[in-house]
XYZ file of C-alpha atoms in Angstrom:
630
model
C 0.000 0.000 0.000
C 1.449 3.385 -1.025
C 2.204 6.031 1.576
C -0.425 8.780 1.731
C 0.805 12.176 0.543
C -0.860 15.522 0.092
C -0.676 17.319 -3.230
C 1.363 20.461 -2.633
C 0.698 24.044 -3.686
C 3.855 23.792 -5.807
C 2.323 20.852 -7.693
C -0.887 22.845 -8.192
C 1.141 25.725 -9.611
C 3.312 23.540 -11.847
C 0.166 22.027 -13.385
C -1.284 25.493 -13.971
C 1.943 26.766 -15.546
C 1.913 23.872 -18.003
C -1.660 24.731 -18.981
C -0.720 28.392 -19.411
C 1.799 27.248 -22.024
C -1.136 25.907 -24.027
C -2.888 29.208 -23.495
C 0.116 31.067 -24.892
C 0.038 28.848 -28.005
C -3.531 29.854 -28.818
C -3.053 33.489 -27.785
C -5.348 33.818 -24.767
C -4.792 35.744 -21.552
C -5.437 34.409 -18.053
C -6.395 35.735 -14.656
C -2.689 35.695 -13.754
C -1.966 38.146 -16.597
C -5.000 40.262 -15.817
C -3.909 40.605 -12.174
C -0.632 42.120 -13.362
C -2.498 44.504 -15.641
C -4.716 45.655 -12.755
C -1.856 46.202 -10.285
C -1.478 48.428 -8.332
C -5.094 48.656 -7.214
C -6.851 51.937 -6.472
C -6.035 52.890 -2.868
C -9.299 54.803 -2.454
C -11.229 51.700 -3.441
C -9.141 49.472 -1.179
C -9.872 51.704 1.797
C -13.551 52.118 0.931
C -13.397 55.912 0.755
C -14.474 56.529 -2.830
C -18.159 57.418 -3.225
C -20.039 57.210 -6.539
C -23.577 57.020 -5.173
C -24.628 60.290 -6.825
C -23.428 62.179 -9.880
C -22.091 65.217 -8.019
C -18.914 63.146 -7.670
C -17.342 60.641 -7.611
C -15.845 61.928 -4.364
C -12.639 60.649 -2.775
C -11.634 61.337 0.808
C -8.152 62.814 1.322
C -6.496 65.043 3.913
C -7.170 67.970 1.593
C -10.781 66.918 0.998
C -12.016 65.183 4.186
C -15.667 65.388 3.114
C -17.541 64.659 -0.073
C -19.597 67.342 -1.810
C -22.667 66.456 0.297
C -20.554 66.629 3.458
C -20.291 62.863 4.055
C -16.997 61.862 5.676
C -14.852 58.729 5.413
C -16.920 56.890 8.043
C -20.203 57.414 6.219
C -18.725 56.575 2.829
C -16.946 53.415 3.998
C -20.028 52.347 5.946
C -22.323 52.842 2.967
C -19.959 50.949 0.686
C -19.745 48.081 3.186
C -23.527 47.907 3.494
C -24.030 47.931 -0.280
C -21.393 45.208 -0.607
C -23.317 43.117 1.936
C -26.649 43.752 0.230
C -25.209 42.514 -3.064
C -24.128 39.262 -1.456
C -27.365 38.786 0.479
C -29.427 39.384 -2.675
C -27.327 36.897 -4.643
C -27.535 34.015 -2.188
C -31.163 34.707 -1.376
C -32.128 34.762 -5.051
C -30.508 31.342 -5.380
C -32.767 30.221 -2.531
C -35.805 31.766 -4.240
C -35.124 29.751 -7.406
C -34.951 26.575 -5.326
C -38.312 27.450 -3.728
C -39.803 27.978 -7.206
C -38.380 24.649 -8.366
C -39.968 22.980 -5.324
C -43.332 24.151 -6.649
C -42.804 22.054 -9.812
C -42.173 18.718 -8.079
C -44.409 15.860 -9.217
C -44.260 12.063 -9.004
C -43.659 11.902 -12.769
C -41.930 15.290 -13.137
C -38.376 16.448 -13.701
C -38.016 17.024 -9.956
C -39.315 14.805 -7.186
C -39.392 14.801 -3.391
C -36.348 12.687 -2.490
C -36.371 13.370 1.250
C -40.020 13.372 2.379
C -39.023 12.997 6.035
C -37.102 16.272 5.924
C -40.001 18.043 4.234
C -42.383 16.847 6.955
C -39.894 17.880 9.652
C -39.613 21.426 8.242
C -43.403 21.664 7.862
C -43.903 20.762 11.527
C -41.192 23.259 12.463
C -43.221 25.941 10.668
C -46.493 24.858 12.278
C -47.967 23.351 9.100
C -50.362 20.431 9.452
C -48.928 17.330 7.740
C -51.241 14.508 8.770
C -53.016 12.886 5.841
C -51.509 15.204 3.227
C -50.061 13.970 -0.037
C -46.316 14.648 0.069
C -46.429 16.586 -3.219
C -49.320 18.748 -2.048
C -47.291 19.468 1.081
C -44.248 20.353 -1.034
C -46.283 22.875 -3.037
C -47.706 24.380 0.152
C -44.242 24.702 1.688
C -42.920 26.249 -1.522
C -45.541 28.975 -1.328
C -44.876 29.608 2.366
C -41.127 29.800 1.720
C -41.611 32.266 -1.126
C -43.709 34.446 1.175
C -40.657 34.748 3.447
C -39.151 36.958 0.750
C -41.840 39.624 0.889
C -44.099 39.170 3.898
C -45.224 42.483 5.416
C -44.900 41.561 9.088
C -42.764 39.437 11.405
C -39.276 37.977 11.145
C -37.759 34.956 9.424
C -39.247 31.584 10.368
C -35.819 29.930 10.423
C -34.743 32.010 13.459
C -36.608 29.581 15.711
C -33.767 27.088 15.129
C -31.315 29.242 17.082
C -30.924 28.932 20.864
C -33.030 31.315 22.938
C -29.969 33.272 24.124
C -28.952 34.043 20.538
C -32.478 35.025 19.514
C -32.622 37.434 22.439
C -29.332 39.034 21.355
C -30.681 39.521 17.828
C -33.870 41.103 19.117
C -32.058 43.481 21.462
C -29.554 44.469 18.752
C -32.304 45.120 16.208
C -30.837 42.741 13.638
C -33.581 40.102 13.346
C -34.200 39.837 9.590
C -37.728 40.640 8.497
C -38.766 39.761 4.925
C -35.641 38.733 2.996
C -36.099 41.236 0.205
C -36.919 43.992 2.672
C -33.448 43.906 4.241
C -31.767 44.270 0.849
C -34.196 47.041 -0.106
C -33.626 48.792 3.230
C -29.870 48.600 2.683
C -30.173 50.241 -0.725
C -32.516 52.900 0.649
C -30.236 53.678 3.605
C -27.271 54.171 1.287
C -28.993 56.448 -1.211
C -27.631 59.979 -1.287
C -28.947 61.997 1.641
C -29.737 59.085 3.945
C -27.638 57.289 6.583
C -24.035 58.339 7.075
C -23.600 57.129 10.666
C -21.150 54.217 10.789
C -22.921 52.425 13.641
C -26.291 52.430 11.841
C -24.775 51.240 8.572
C -22.897 48.368 10.224
C -26.055 47.335 12.109
C -28.013 47.083 8.862
C -25.114 45.190 7.263
C -25.475 42.539 9.957
C -29.234 42.457 9.462
C -28.853 42.115 5.691
C -26.381 39.268 6.165
C -28.816 37.601 8.567
C -31.538 37.735 5.897
C -29.204 35.589 3.809
C -27.882 33.004 6.275
C -31.054 32.718 8.360
C -33.332 33.352 5.386
C -32.545 32.901 1.709
C -29.534 30.591 2.003
C -31.325 28.396 4.516
C -34.234 28.118 2.081
C -31.785 27.139 -0.647
C -30.074 24.496 1.463
C -33.090 22.913 3.115
C -35.341 22.681 0.078
C -32.482 21.457 -2.139
C -32.162 18.591 0.336
C -35.894 17.904 0.026
C -35.692 17.661 -3.785
C -32.224 16.265 -4.431
C -31.597 14.316 -1.233
C -29.969 15.285 2.054
C -26.231 14.704 1.645
C -24.624 11.757 3.332
C -21.091 10.426 3.311
C -19.944 9.624 -0.226
C -16.549 9.032 -1.836
C -15.345 11.093 -4.784
C -12.161 12.477 -6.355
C -10.784 15.968 -6.831
C -8.377 18.002 -8.995
C -7.942 18.365 -12.740
C -6.961 14.717 -13.102
C -10.658 13.802 -12.793
C -11.076 14.885 -16.428
C -10.687 11.965 -18.857
C -8.917 12.205 -22.204
C -10.953 9.495 -23.898
C -14.372 10.630 -22.625
C -16.688 13.511 -23.419
C -15.955 15.961 -20.604
C -18.809 18.169 -19.419
C -17.884 20.718 -16.754
C -20.726 22.159 -14.672
C -19.959 25.458 -12.986
C -21.858 27.929 -10.847
C -24.151 27.486 -7.851
C -27.707 26.323 -8.592
C -28.178 22.534 -8.283
C -31.422 22.581 -10.305
C -29.400 22.661 -13.541
C -26.503 20.442 -12.503
C -28.789 17.679 -11.198
C -30.466 17.483 -14.586
C -27.164 17.511 -16.497
C -25.968 14.605 -14.357
C -29.219 12.708 -15.033
C -28.914 13.014 -18.808
C -25.172 12.351 -18.873
C -26.167 8.876 -17.626
C -28.880 8.488 -20.276
C -28.275 5.363 -22.365
C -29.090 7.203 -25.601
C -26.501 9.899 -24.856
C -23.844 7.351 -23.866
C -24.480 5.380 -27.070
C -24.110 8.587 -29.084
C -20.806 9.370 -27.370
C -19.461 5.899 -28.152
C -20.558 6.165 -31.771
C -18.404 9.310 -32.046
C -15.296 7.619 -30.665
C -15.534 8.435 -26.934
C -15.650 5.779 -24.223
C -18.489 7.553 -22.465
C -19.504 10.822 -20.763
C -17.640 12.272 -17.805
C -19.186 15.063 -15.720
C -17.011 17.064 -13.313
C -17.625 20.247 -11.408
C -16.175 23.656 -10.651
C -17.142 26.000 -7.791
C -20.267 25.412 -5.697
C -22.247 23.577 -8.358
C -19.447 21.054 -8.004
C -19.964 20.862 -4.241
C -23.701 20.308 -4.724
C -23.364 17.283 -7.021
C -20.271 15.913 -5.274
C -22.022 15.597 -1.931
C -25.183 14.068 -3.395
C -23.866 12.008 -6.324
C -20.118 11.631 -5.803
C -19.470 13.603 -9.006
C -15.739 14.503 -9.073
C -14.530 18.042 -8.382
C -12.236 19.452 -11.061
C -11.463 22.641 -9.169
C -12.578 25.806 -7.466
C -12.993 29.453 -8.487
C -9.486 30.146 -9.812
C -9.355 26.778 -11.612
C -12.226 27.558 -13.985
C -10.010 28.664 -16.880
C -7.768 25.633 -16.366
C -10.507 23.155 -17.275
C -10.769 24.783 -20.711
C -6.990 25.021 -21.074
C -6.786 21.209 -20.855
C -8.150 21.155 -24.413
C -10.348 18.243 -23.335
C -13.461 20.140 -22.247
C -16.354 19.631 -24.658
C -18.653 21.990 -22.783
C -18.518 24.195 -19.720
C -22.130 24.665 -18.643
C -22.796 27.481 -16.182
C -25.721 28.823 -14.204
C -25.062 31.776 -11.846
C -22.332 33.441 -9.757
C -18.524 33.423 -9.807
C -18.332 32.792 -13.557
C -15.485 34.529 -15.408
C -16.641 36.483 -18.480
C -13.184 35.459 -19.746
C -14.561 31.956 -20.390
C -16.238 33.194 -23.582
C -13.174 34.327 -25.551
C -11.084 31.554 -23.970
C -13.481 28.824 -25.139
C -13.459 30.238 -28.669
C -9.716 29.480 -28.826
C -10.547 25.809 -28.261
C -13.408 23.599 -29.384
C -15.189 24.087 -26.039
C -18.846 25.117 -25.932
C -19.404 27.818 -23.313
C -23.095 27.414 -22.457
C -24.855 29.983 -20.274
C -28.292 29.057 -18.989
C -29.615 31.850 -16.761
C -30.972 35.323 -17.595
C -29.148 36.381 -14.415
C -25.726 35.504 -15.898
C -25.663 36.317 -19.612
C -22.215 36.721 -21.169
C -20.700 37.487 -24.569
C -19.257 34.661 -26.689
C -21.539 32.041 -25.160
C -24.324 29.781 -26.368
C -27.331 30.903 -24.313
C -29.878 28.169 -23.605
C -32.447 29.377 -21.084
C -32.987 26.820 -18.348
C -36.369 26.609 -16.622
C -37.594 24.073 -14.097
C -40.714 23.272 -16.131
C -38.671 22.109 -19.143
C -35.549 21.008 -17.267
C -35.218 17.514 -18.707
C -35.647 18.570 -22.319
C -33.122 21.406 -21.944
C -30.567 19.265 -20.090
C -30.722 16.581 -22.770
C -30.184 19.217 -25.477
C -27.111 20.541 -23.634
C -25.641 17.066 -23.112
C -26.193 16.281 -26.806
C -24.365 19.495 -27.815
C -21.402 18.500 -25.677
C -21.293 14.926 -27.002
C -21.494 16.014 -30.647
C -18.647 18.456 -29.989
C -16.227 15.624 -29.083
C -15.204 15.167 -32.729
C -14.048 18.807 -32.884
C -11.339 18.340 -30.278
C -7.777 19.234 -31.333
C -5.576 16.394 -29.987
C -2.477 18.607 -30.203
C -3.908 20.914 -27.529
C -4.970 18.199 -25.099
C -3.115 18.003 -21.788
C -4.794 16.909 -18.557
C -2.541 17.302 -15.473
C -2.398 13.984 -13.678
C -3.207 15.351 -10.246
C -6.018 13.663 -8.363
C -6.900 12.925 -4.745
C -9.570 10.837 -3.039
C -12.118 12.687 -0.933
C -14.989 11.726 1.334
C -17.684 14.408 1.241
C -21.336 15.009 2.127
C -21.320 15.898 5.819
C -24.672 17.593 6.249
C -25.809 18.176 9.841
C -27.860 15.004 9.518
C -24.828 13.045 8.279
C -22.647 14.342 11.121
C -25.231 13.351 13.726
C -25.595 9.946 12.057
C -21.819 9.472 12.360
C -21.927 10.559 16.007
C -24.760 8.103 16.642
C -22.357 5.256 15.885
C -20.314 6.386 18.873
C -23.345 7.043 21.092
C -24.829 3.641 20.226
C -21.615 1.807 21.116
C -21.684 3.504 24.517
C -25.399 3.078 25.146
C -26.047 6.832 25.050
C -28.827 8.974 23.596
C -29.028 9.074 19.803
C -29.712 12.027 17.520
C -27.644 14.636 19.369
C -24.234 16.301 19.111
C -23.317 15.217 22.647
C -20.515 12.801 21.620
C -18.799 15.734 19.869
C -19.348 17.973 22.895
C -17.812 15.299 25.125
C -14.738 15.130 22.897
C -14.349 18.897 23.248
C -14.963 19.137 26.984
C -12.553 16.264 27.669
C -9.836 18.003 25.637
C -9.520 15.218 23.053
C -10.597 17.904 20.601
C -9.606 21.471 21.389
C -12.421 22.930 19.296
C -13.583 23.494 15.729
C -13.071 25.968 12.902
C -15.618 26.628 10.165
C -13.464 27.581 7.180
C -15.257 29.018 4.198
C -14.936 31.281 1.236
C -13.416 31.889 -2.114
C -9.837 31.976 -3.289
C -8.301 35.290 -4.198
C -5.221 36.372 -6.192
C -4.355 38.712 -3.299
C -3.341 35.526 -1.477
C -1.293 32.736 -3.049
C -4.331 30.760 -4.240
C -5.403 27.895 -1.969
C -2.249 28.205 0.150
C -3.967 29.973 3.038
C -6.751 27.385 3.154
C -4.431 24.401 3.023
C -1.720 25.670 5.360
C -4.277 26.753 7.940
C -6.042 23.390 7.781
C -2.770 21.529 8.287
C -1.934 23.738 11.266
C -5.363 23.389 12.860
C -5.702 19.617 12.569
C -2.173 19.205 13.924
C -3.432 21.076 16.988
C -6.446 18.771 17.444
C -8.943 21.223 15.982
C -11.651 19.784 13.747
C -12.239 21.757 10.532
C -15.574 21.973 8.740
C -15.605 23.403 5.229
C -17.787 24.684 2.429
C -17.400 26.376 -0.932
C -14.028 26.877 -2.605
C -12.267 26.231 0.687
C -13.691 22.707 0.632
C -12.413 22.123 -2.882
C -8.950 23.341 -1.926
C -8.904 20.696 0.800
C -10.194 17.977 -1.516
C -7.654 18.768 -4.234
C -4.827 18.644 -1.704
C -5.991 15.350 -0.171
C -7.152 16.656 3.199
C -10.570 15.045 2.745
C -9.012 11.617 2.363
C -9.614 9.670 5.595
C -5.916 8.799 5.578
C -5.191 12.469 6.318
C -5.840 11.548 9.953
C -2.102 10.799 10.095
C -1.467 14.563 9.842
C -3.530 15.234 12.981
C -2.651 15.592 16.615
C -3.229 12.484 18.715
C -6.673 13.571 19.912
C -8.195 14.414 16.517
C -6.589 11.323 14.995
C -8.352 9.191 17.608
C -11.688 10.883 16.861
C -11.226 10.335 13.099
C -10.549 6.656 13.690
C -13.418 6.234 16.153
C -16.063 8.006 14.027
C -14.469 7.019 10.674
C -14.259 10.525 9.239
C -11.580 12.667 7.576
C -10.152 15.492 9.740
C -11.798 18.150 7.565
C -15.504 17.742 6.890
C -17.191 18.817 3.648
C -20.526 20.527 4.444
C -21.344 21.665 0.929
C -21.572 24.821 -1.138
C -21.445 28.450 0.007
C -25.220 28.613 0.640
C -24.667 25.580 2.869
C -22.826 27.692 5.412
C -26.373 27.913 6.746
C -25.797 24.251 7.744
C -22.921 25.429 9.915
C -25.276 27.827 11.728
C -27.694 24.974 12.375
C -24.840 22.802 13.669
C -23.600 25.580 15.962
C -27.155 25.987 17.278
C -27.455 22.247 17.911
C -24.146 22.259 19.797
C -25.357 25.201 21.876
C -28.726 23.636 22.701
C -27.212 20.210 23.494
C -24.470 21.698 25.700
C -26.546 24.395 27.371
C -23.905 26.977 26.452
C -24.359 30.130 24.343
C -22.887 29.786 20.858
C -20.420 32.590 21.654
C -18.914 30.572 24.516
C -18.310 27.401 22.510
C -14.654 26.842 21.431
C -15.320 27.348 17.760
C -14.519 30.154 15.320
C -15.104 30.995 11.665
C -12.470 31.796 9.066
C -12.414 33.105 5.478
C -8.703 33.348 4.648
C -9.044 34.046 0.911
C -12.502 35.613 0.625
C -13.287 37.612 -2.500
C -16.968 38.230 -3.250
C -19.892 40.252 -1.935
C -21.451 36.941 -0.903
C -18.498 36.325 1.408
C -19.170 39.612 3.213
C -22.827 38.679 3.652
C -21.733 35.279 4.975
C -19.231 36.818 7.360
C -21.923 39.111 8.717
C -24.363 36.327 9.489
C -21.657 34.062 10.934
C -20.401 36.761 13.297
C -24.005 37.740 14.120
C -24.636 34.150 15.187
C -21.985 34.598 17.885
C -19.014 33.058 16.086
C -15.754 35.050 16.068
C -14.717 35.372 12.436
C -11.136 35.634 11.147
C -10.276 37.146 7.754
C -7.060 36.843 5.741
C -8.021 39.536 3.232
C -8.760 43.014 4.548
C -12.305 44.361 4.026
C -12.521 47.622 2.084
C -13.221 49.755 5.161
C -9.736 50.614 6.428
C -10.189 54.274 5.491
C -12.649 54.604 8.366
C -11.508 54.109 11.950
C -15.161 54.065 13.044
C -16.327 51.285 10.683
C -13.186 49.324 11.544
C -13.941 49.758 15.251
C -17.530 48.573 14.931
C -16.582 45.459 12.955
C -13.608 44.428 15.097
C -14.799 45.543 18.541
C -18.106 47.371 18.786
C -20.413 44.628 17.495
C -19.212 42.332 20.278
C -21.604 44.220 22.572
C -24.463 43.281 20.214
C -23.701 39.674 19.231
C -20.853 38.530 21.537
C -18.487 38.074 18.587
C -16.478 40.228 16.183
C -14.054 40.160 13.249
C -10.283 39.748 13.376
C -8.231 40.673 10.303
C -4.713 39.277 9.879
C -3.041 39.087 6.469
C -0.101 37.005 7.760
C -1.605 33.539 7.417
C 0.619 31.912 10.044
C -0.367 34.592 12.550
C -4.010 34.165 11.514
C -3.804 30.492 12.483
C -2.154 31.364 15.798
C -4.905 33.897 16.521
C -7.653 31.324 15.900
C -5.975 28.746 18.110
C -5.472 31.365 20.838
C -9.158 32.353 20.682
C -10.249 28.723 20.966
C -7.968 28.201 23.973
C -9.266 31.424 25.536
C -12.818 30.123 25.231
C -11.794 26.781 26.762
C -10.132 28.542 29.676
C -13.235 30.659 30.296
C -15.288 27.442 30.476
C -12.754 25.752 32.729
C -12.208 22.861 30.338
């Protein structure tokens, strides 16, 4: 048996450099080249002190000009920019959730989409006070879809999902005035507050930023996660593979990229269709291979075991292999560069959503009502494109790691039940995990999330931090591009337990898990909030006192800011490796790193030195343990 080894950052980079040689042959640029062209970045933008909200400006804050034309200072400008950034992310994730709720309304026993987890649907219905006895499961699904969609625009009350949080946390939210009302209302309020002539007080702007983030994590994202589980199945432990080596030279390669599982589930269905496979073989391929990029990849990996080709900054690489017949995208985190890049190869760049329309693409509008027909058309296009491949441009880096994924809250509790059952203890709780923490076998946990970002050596912060944390007996739970970084490196292989401290290694062996747990896509960070709430309720401790923290070491998007705001609002100290664009305001910086602790018992820490960032997280976990006397 071969010795287990991680794939190193240097190996990642060597593979990319080889692909960039192919890019140079066909005359395309890359994000690496575009970074150089955009450097140095605008300092006013970096510090958040450029305002373009009205056409009297744009105004930039300097020592000579400390106020904009309207009189707004650096604190108001940075605060408004931060709030608008949050609103963009909250709108994006919540709109994803809305589409899932609409898709739920189309489920039928003989339809494109079915109810695959009826027990979860019934559980949510009871949670929301909906009568379930004697109802047809599809009638119930339609009723729940309508109720969920009303959460986006209801005129009164707060989000239904808040009832999942412990009472202490709900009381904090109420007192701080950050309970999210209708999902769309918080985004609309954010845009209204930041219109010219409205709020310029840093404290008020930061408060609404937290509330907007909460409308995402405890609103739209939770809708997206929970009702995806109902339709596509609640994830459970499944084995898969990760990195560019999952692409196959002698197969039709279809890459699915984006965030909405409604499309990717259908593509996977029709890639397994016997008619499509026969067509592929008739054209000289051995079959059809589907692999994923970004969060669409996480969605199908954790439910179907579909391999993960890469994360955000790998998306151009899949085309540069010369072996990609089609890259099929839905929404979010898609490079417009994929259009001109694909035209230099035989690759079909297929966009499917009116939300994400791009030049140089084949646009095929995807709708839930005609999902099967559209998916089959897309798969056929990819298969028929196999014959157009240029063999001289084909190079697939032979990097690939095994990964075990699919750790939903339900899957984690199921794994813990194996331990509880062997010891004759209560099932269906997080108490075995709590016992590991209180005994010191585990020191705590880190929820690591987020994008990768050229401002940080891509993936290095994620991977180095994970290695450091597991060595110190800290369990790591992951989602989004962070999860794919771990999978590509090999940290989701159960054999990675050998890189852990003695305590975490023992837990991995006892529960039969890898030391870093894949919880899904970026909307699935809502799962992490549910898990934190379960730990709090089962332990009797406030979330803020538990020895766990959040971390986004390479965050990039507006969605990441929304996520950070709802994670910190839930009482989880959150550590960032990329500085938010607020440093031009001492007041906004104060509220985010100190002041909000009085509201939610947690705050942000920013540290661009990744080694020091890891030390700071470990120190915070140990500080929490000491306060609990454990």
